[in-house]
PDB file of C-alpha atoms in Angstrom:
ATOM      1  CA  MET A   1      34.993  69.677  91.959  1.00  0.00           C
ATOM      2  CA  ARG A   2      37.595  70.262  89.350  1.00  0.00           C
ATOM      3  CA  LYS A   3      39.370  72.745  87.460  1.00  0.00           C
ATOM      4  CA  LEU A   4      39.094  73.959  84.556  1.00  0.00           C
ATOM      5  CA  THR A   5      41.928  75.292  82.826  1.00  0.00           C
ATOM      6  CA  PHE A   6      41.342  76.544  79.523  1.00  0.00           C
ATOM      7  CA  ALA A   7      45.024  76.444  78.413  1.00  0.00           C
ATOM      8  CA  MET A   8      46.765  77.236  74.637  1.00  0.00           C
ATOM      9  CA  ASN A   9      48.993  78.478  71.688  1.00  0.00           C
ATOM     10  CA  VAL A  10      48.338  81.787  71.262  1.00  0.00           C
ATOM     11  CA  THR A  11      50.116  84.738  68.876  1.00  0.00           C
ATOM     12  CA  LEU A  12      50.626  87.613  69.729  1.00  0.00           C
ATOM     13  CA  ASP A  13      47.786  89.073  68.783  1.00  0.00           C
ATOM     14  CA  GLY A  14      45.306  87.099  69.873  1.00  0.00           C
ATOM     15  CA  TYR A  15      44.957  84.023  67.546  1.00  0.00           C
ATOM     16  CA  THR A  16      45.350  80.216  68.342  1.00  0.00           C
ATOM     17  CA  ALA A  17      45.121  79.517  64.355  1.00  0.00           C
ATOM     18  CA  ALA A  18      46.628  81.354  61.965  1.00  0.00           C
ATOM     19  CA  PRO A  19      44.138  81.834  58.922  1.00  0.00           C
ATOM     20  CA  GLY A  20      43.525  78.314  57.002  1.00  0.00           C
ATOM     21  CA  ASP A  21      44.165  76.785  60.451  1.00  0.00           C
ATOM     22  CA  ASP A  22      48.242  77.336  59.915  1.00  0.00           C
ATOM     23  CA  LEU A  23      49.733  76.506  62.769  1.00  0.00           C
ATOM     24  CA  GLY A  24      53.083  76.553  61.419  1.00  0.00           C
ATOM     25  CA  TRP A  25      53.834  79.703  63.671  1.00  0.00           C
ATOM     26  CA  SER A  26      53.643  77.597  67.016  1.00  0.00           C
ATOM     27  CA  GLY A  27      56.315  77.222  67.600  1.00  0.00           C
ATOM     28  CA  GLY A  28      58.207  80.273  68.116  1.00  0.00           C
ATOM     29  CA  GLU A  29      61.397  79.855  66.651  1.00  0.00           C
ATOM     30  CA  GLY A  30      59.774  81.040  63.275  1.00  0.00           C
ATOM     31  CA  PRO A  31      57.609  79.751  60.512  1.00  0.00           C
ATOM     32  CA  ASP A  32      57.093  75.615  60.735  1.00  0.00           C
ATOM     33  CA  SER A  33      59.814  75.313  63.546  1.00  0.00           C
ATOM     34  CA  SER A  34      58.610  73.397  66.111  1.00  0.00           C
ATOM     35  CA  PRO A  35      58.871  74.811  69.999  1.00  0.00           C
ATOM     36  CA  SER A  36      61.971  74.933  71.489  1.00  0.00           C
ATOM     37  CA  ASP A  37      62.827  71.544  74.544  1.00  0.00           C
ATOM     38  CA  GLU A  38      62.108  73.558  78.142  1.00  0.00           C
ATOM     39  CA  LEU A  39      58.448  74.106  76.569  1.00  0.00           C
ATOM     40  CA  PHE A  40      58.006  71.050  74.897  1.00  0.00           C
ATOM     41  CA  GLN A  41      58.047  69.789  78.361  1.00  0.00           C
ATOM     42  CA  TRP A  42      55.806  72.042  79.796  1.00  0.00           C
ATOM     43  CA  TRP A  43      53.591  70.614  77.494  1.00  0.00           C
ATOM     44  CA  SER A  44      53.995  67.411  78.393  1.00  0.00           C
ATOM     45  CA  ASP A  45      53.518  68.409  82.113  1.00  0.00           C
ATOM     46  CA  ARG A  46      50.823  69.592  81.522  1.00  0.00           C
ATOM     47  CA  VAL A  47      48.652  66.306  80.257  1.00  0.00           C
ATOM     48  CA  ALA A  48      50.271  64.385  82.593  1.00  0.00           C
ATOM     49  CA  ALA A  49      48.567  66.554  85.565  1.00  0.00           C
ATOM     50  CA  THR A  50      45.417  66.599  83.381  1.00  0.00           C
ATOM     51  CA  GLY A  51      42.795  64.538  84.917  1.00  0.00           C
ATOM     52  CA  LEU A  52      40.735  64.581  81.936  1.00  0.00           C
ATOM     53  CA  ALA A  53      41.377  66.729  78.727  1.00  0.00           C
ATOM     54  CA  LEU A  54      38.365  68.187  76.692  1.00  0.00           C
ATOM     55  CA  TYR A  55      39.018  68.083  72.455  1.00  0.00           C
ATOM     56  CA  GLY A  56      36.731  70.160  70.124  1.00  0.00           C
ATOM     57  CA  ARG A  57      36.696  67.934  67.422  1.00  0.00           C
ATOM     58  CA  LYS A  58      38.311  70.513  64.800  1.00  0.00           C
ATOM     59  CA  LEU A  59      41.564  69.710  67.740  1.00  0.00           C
ATOM     60  CA  TRP A  60      41.015  66.461  68.795  1.00  0.00           C
ATOM     61  CA  ALA A  61      41.289  65.084  64.675  1.00  0.00           C
ATOM     62  CA  GLY A  62      44.630  66.969  64.828  1.00  0.00           C
ATOM     63  CA  MET A  63      46.105  65.538  67.736  1.00  0.00           C
ATOM     64  CA  SER A  64      45.834  61.974  67.087  1.00  0.00           C
ATOM     65  CA  SER A  65      46.705  61.967  63.562  1.00  0.00           C
ATOM     66  CA  HIS A  66      49.322  61.992  64.528  1.00  0.00           C
ATOM     67  CA  TRP A  67      50.314  61.131  69.237  1.00  0.00           C
ATOM     68  CA  PRO A  68      49.306  57.637  68.998  1.00  0.00           C
ATOM     69  CA  THR A  69      51.714  56.851  66.781  1.00  0.00           C
ATOM     70  CA  ALA A  70      54.323  59.623  67.009  1.00  0.00           C
ATOM     71  CA  ASP A  71      57.128  58.038  69.572  1.00  0.00           C
ATOM     72  CA  GLN A  72      56.770  54.924  66.870  1.00  0.00           C
ATOM     73  CA  GLN A  73      58.029  57.462  64.712  1.00  0.00           C
ATOM     74  CA  PRO A  74      61.987  56.108  63.677  1.00  0.00           C
ATOM     75  CA  ASP A  75      63.052  59.290  64.726  1.00  0.00           C
ATOM     76  CA  ALA A  76      61.757  60.536  67.756  1.00  0.00           C
ATOM     77  CA  THR A  77      63.187  61.932  70.144  1.00  0.00           C
ATOM     78  CA  PRO A  78      62.408  60.679  74.513  1.00  0.00           C
ATOM     79  CA  ALA A  79      60.351  63.604  75.002  1.00  0.00           C
ATOM     80  CA  ALA A  80      58.264  63.460  72.001  1.00  0.00           C
ATOM     81  CA  ILE A  81      58.201  59.475  73.041  1.00  0.00           C
ATOM     82  CA  GLU A  82      57.550  60.336  76.199  1.00  0.00           C
ATOM     83  CA  TYR A  83      54.500  62.891  75.455  1.00  0.00           C
ATOM     84  CA  ALA A  84      52.856  60.229  73.092  1.00  0.00           C
ATOM     85  CA  ARG A  85      52.349  58.086  75.634  1.00  0.00           C
ATOM     86  CA  ARG A  86      51.287  60.495  77.986  1.00  0.00           C
ATOM     87  CA  TRP A  87      48.780  61.599  75.467  1.00  0.00           C
ATOM     88  CA  ARG A  88      47.714  58.153  74.624  1.00  0.00           C
ATOM     89  CA  ASP A  89      47.315  57.158  78.885  1.00  0.00           C
ATOM     90  CA  MET A  90      45.319  60.933  79.781  1.00  0.00           C
ATOM     91  CA  PRO A  91      40.944  60.336  79.496  1.00  0.00           C
ATOM     92  CA  LYS A  92      40.270  62.635  76.984  1.00  0.00           C
ATOM     93  CA  VAL A  93      36.515  63.697  75.724  1.00  0.00           C
ATOM     94  CA  VAL A  94      35.529  65.131  71.840  1.00  0.00           C
ATOM     95  CA  PHE A  95      31.908  66.725  72.039  1.00  0.00           C
ATOM     96  CA  SER A  96      31.519  66.671  68.410  1.00  0.00           C
ATOM     97  CA  SER A  97      27.658  66.774  66.504  1.00  0.00           C
ATOM     98  CA  THR A  98      29.086  65.351  63.980  1.00  0.00           C
ATOM     99  CA  PRO A  99      29.875  60.802  64.758  1.00  0.00           C
ATOM    100  CA  THR A 100      34.137  61.065  64.914  1.00  0.00           C
ATOM    101  CA  PRO A 101      36.073  57.671  66.302  1.00  0.00           C
ATOM    102  CA  VAL A 102      37.967  58.741  69.195  1.00  0.00           C
ATOM    103  CA  ASP A 103      40.039  56.006  70.528  1.00  0.00           C
ATOM    104  CA  TRP A 104      43.524  56.398  72.890  1.00  0.00           C
ATOM    105  CA  ASN A 105      41.263  56.284  76.717  1.00  0.00           C
ATOM    106  CA  THR A 106      38.637  59.057  75.017  1.00  0.00           C
ATOM    107  CA  ARG A 107      34.510  58.752  74.415  1.00  0.00           C
ATOM    108  CA  LEU A 108      32.699  60.510  71.594  1.00  0.00           C
ATOM    109  CA  VAL A 109      29.821  63.395  73.600  1.00  0.00           C
ATOM    110  CA  THR A 110      27.248  63.838  70.426  1.00  0.00           C
ATOM    111  CA  SER A 111      24.953  66.137  73.971  1.00  0.00           C
ATOM    112  CA  ASP A 112      24.939  69.416  74.343  1.00  0.00           C
ATOM    113  CA  ALA A 113      29.097  70.414  75.515  1.00  0.00           C
ATOM    114  CA  VAL A 114      28.135  73.728  78.468  1.00  0.00           C
ATOM    115  CA  THR A 115      25.428  70.484  80.487  1.00  0.00           C
ATOM    116  CA  GLU A 116      28.275  68.270  79.841  1.00  0.00           C
ATOM    117  CA  ILE A 117      31.275  69.956  81.144  1.00  0.00           C
ATOM    118  CA  THR A 118      29.241  71.661  83.997  1.00  0.00           C
ATOM    119  CA  ARG A 119      28.509  67.987  85.227  1.00  0.00           C
ATOM    120  CA  LEU A 120      32.047  66.233  84.539  1.00  0.00           C
ATOM    121  CA  LYS A 121      32.743  70.315  86.491  1.00  0.00           C
ATOM    122  CA  ALA A 122      31.187  68.344  88.644  1.00  0.00           C
ATOM    123  CA  GLU A 123      32.889  65.579  90.124  1.00  0.00           C
ATOM    124  CA  ASP A 124      34.869  64.774  92.789  1.00  0.00           C
ATOM    125  CA  ALA A 125      38.550  64.277  90.518  1.00  0.00           C
ATOM    126  CA  GLY A 126      42.112  66.020  89.415  1.00  0.00           C
ATOM    127  CA  PRO A 127      41.598  68.988  86.987  1.00  0.00           C
ATOM    128  CA  MET A 128      40.243  69.280  83.026  1.00  0.00           C
ATOM    129  CA  ASP A 129      41.683  70.791  80.460  1.00  0.00           C
ATOM    130  CA  ILE A 130      39.851  72.676  77.427  1.00  0.00           C
ATOM    131  CA  GLY A 131      40.796  72.517  73.928  1.00  0.00           C
ATOM    132  CA  GLY A 132      39.587  73.980  70.390  1.00  0.00           C
ATOM    133  CA  ALA A 133      38.418  77.488  70.449  1.00  0.00           C
ATOM    134  CA  THR A 134      34.872  76.406  69.647  1.00  0.00           C
ATOM    135  CA  LEU A 135      34.407  74.215  72.661  1.00  0.00           C
ATOM    136  CA  ALA A 136      36.379  76.515  75.004  1.00  0.00           C
ATOM    137  CA  GLY A 137      34.081  79.556  73.282  1.00  0.00           C
ATOM    138  CA  ALA A 138      30.593  77.602  74.307  1.00  0.00           C
ATOM    139  CA  ALA A 139      32.399  77.357  78.400  1.00  0.00           C
ATOM    140  CA  MET A 140      33.679  80.752  78.117  1.00  0.00           C
ATOM    141  CA  ARG A 141      30.778  82.268  77.613  1.00  0.00           C
ATOM    142  CA  ALA A 142      29.035  79.636  80.254  1.00  0.00           C
ATOM    143  CA  GLY A 143      31.041  80.795  83.576  1.00  0.00           C
ATOM    144  CA  LEU A 144      32.260  77.717  83.786  1.00  0.00           C
ATOM    145  CA  ILE A 145      36.771  78.317  82.610  1.00  0.00           C
ATOM    146  CA  ASP A 146      38.259  78.495  85.733  1.00  0.00           C
ATOM    147  CA  GLU A 147      41.829  79.145  84.709  1.00  0.00           C
ATOM    148  CA  TYR A 148      42.980  81.152  81.970  1.00  0.00           C
ATOM    149  CA  VAL A 149      46.996  79.809  80.617  1.00  0.00           C
ATOM    150  CA  LEU A 150      48.002  81.896  77.264  1.00  0.00           C
ATOM    151  CA  VAL A 151      51.274  80.335  75.956  1.00  0.00           C
ATOM    152  CA  THR A 152      52.297  83.669  73.370  1.00  0.00           C
ATOM    153  CA  VAL A 153      54.471  83.112  70.683  1.00  0.00           C
ATOM    154  CA  PRO A 154      56.096  86.014  69.466  1.00  0.00           C
ATOM    155  CA  VAL A 155      54.349  86.757  66.160  1.00  0.00           C
ATOM    156  CA  LEU A 156      51.870  88.559  64.517  1.00  0.00           C
ATOM    157  CA  VAL A 157      49.376  86.715  61.951  1.00  0.00           C
ATOM    158  CA  GLY A 158      46.567  88.462  61.654  1.00  0.00           C
ATOM    159  CA  GLY A 159      43.987  86.610  61.804  1.00  0.00           C
ATOM    160  CA  GLY A 160      42.755  83.422  62.112  1.00  0.00           C
ATOM    161  CA  THR A 161      40.765  81.758  64.949  1.00  0.00           C
ATOM    162  CA  PRO A 162      41.356  83.847  67.693  1.00  0.00           C
ATOM    163  CA  PHE A 163      41.765  82.394  71.544  1.00  0.00           C
ATOM    164  CA  PHE A 164      39.115  84.871  72.900  1.00  0.00           C
ATOM    165  CA  THR A 165      35.495  84.456  72.034  1.00  0.00           C
ATOM    166  CA  ALA A 166      32.919  86.951  71.832  1.00  0.00           C
ATOM    167  CA  LEU A 167      31.530  87.075  75.822  1.00  0.00           C
ATOM    168  CA  ASP A 168      28.131  88.910  77.226  1.00  0.00           C
ATOM    169  CA  ASN A 169      29.232  89.779  80.707  1.00  0.00           C
ATOM    170  CA  TRP A 170      33.167  90.784  81.555  1.00  0.00           C
ATOM    171  CA  VAL A 171      35.339  88.071  83.714  1.00  0.00           C
ATOM    172  CA  ASN A 172      37.895  89.767  85.621  1.00  0.00           C
ATOM    173  CA  LEU A 173      41.076  87.741  85.880  1.00  0.00           C
ATOM    174  CA  THR A 174      43.734  87.649  88.642  1.00  0.00           C
ATOM    175  CA  LEU A 175      47.381  87.438  87.626  1.00  0.00           C
ATOM    176  CA  ALA A 176      49.015  83.820  88.623  1.00  0.00           C
ATOM    177  CA  GLU A 177      52.125  82.559  87.224  1.00  0.00           C
ATOM    178  CA  THR A 178      54.343  84.314  84.173  1.00  0.00           C
ATOM    179  CA  ARG A 179      56.878  82.689  82.964  1.00  0.00           C
ATOM    180  CA  THR A 180      59.689  83.078  79.248  1.00  0.00           C
ATOM    181  CA  PHE A 181      60.552  79.771  77.286  1.00  0.00           C
ATOM    182  CA  PRO A 182      63.298  81.062  74.553  1.00  0.00           C
ATOM    183  CA  GLY A 183      62.759  82.397  71.348  1.00  0.00           C
ATOM    184  CA  GLY A 184      60.076  84.952  73.134  1.00  0.00           C
ATOM    185  CA  VAL A 185      56.878  82.751  74.346  1.00  0.00           C
ATOM    186  CA  LEU A 186      55.859  84.070  77.425  1.00  0.00           C
ATOM    187  CA  LEU A 187      53.321  81.882  79.177  1.00  0.00           C
ATOM    188  CA  THR A 188      50.695  84.120  81.686  1.00  0.00           C
ATOM    189  CA  ARG A 189      48.928  82.265  83.946  1.00  0.00           C
ATOM    190  CA  TYR A 190      44.718  84.131  85.451  1.00  0.00           C
ATOM    191  CA  GLU A 191      42.564  83.020  87.393  1.00  0.00           C
ATOM    192  CA  THR A 192      38.870  83.670  87.689  1.00  0.00           C
ATOM    193  CA  ARG A 193      37.718  85.484  89.888  1.00  0.00           C
ATOM    194  CA  ARG A 194      34.439  84.383  90.864  1.00  0.00           C
TER     195      ARG A 194
END
């Protein structure tokens, strides 16, 4: 059975995006900044270890508009080149109720997300990551997420897209890891207690 992890950058007040889908805060060093080299490498290594990535339509649009050709940019760093290659190679599933173009080792699912995620979890294969607040919210409500990884950036944005969705029942968690990155960024990893 696959393990399903929801991992994203999040503001201290709990948002994955500020109003207007603004992600300028997510680097951890102020508006429109990039993550530290150490944090970027952590995300890159996570992509390399992911057996299957599940994306909602909006997150897919953002990732697919940049990473497929990021390694071909004249100012691409070795770390960005490595991440871009890992991202393209990683198997991906995009969930969207509307036709969405996909490429780069990706398939589109337009049917019920919870049903498909449940089927994918039952497979004997590598770990899965889920991204996108709406898609992850559906998986949370269905009790499918095994691990939550919050990469908390010390910024308050006052609103936007929340990391957590409204739930019908409590979800008990166990702290599994904490780690500090430059700029006061704090990683906390929690496992779901079943």
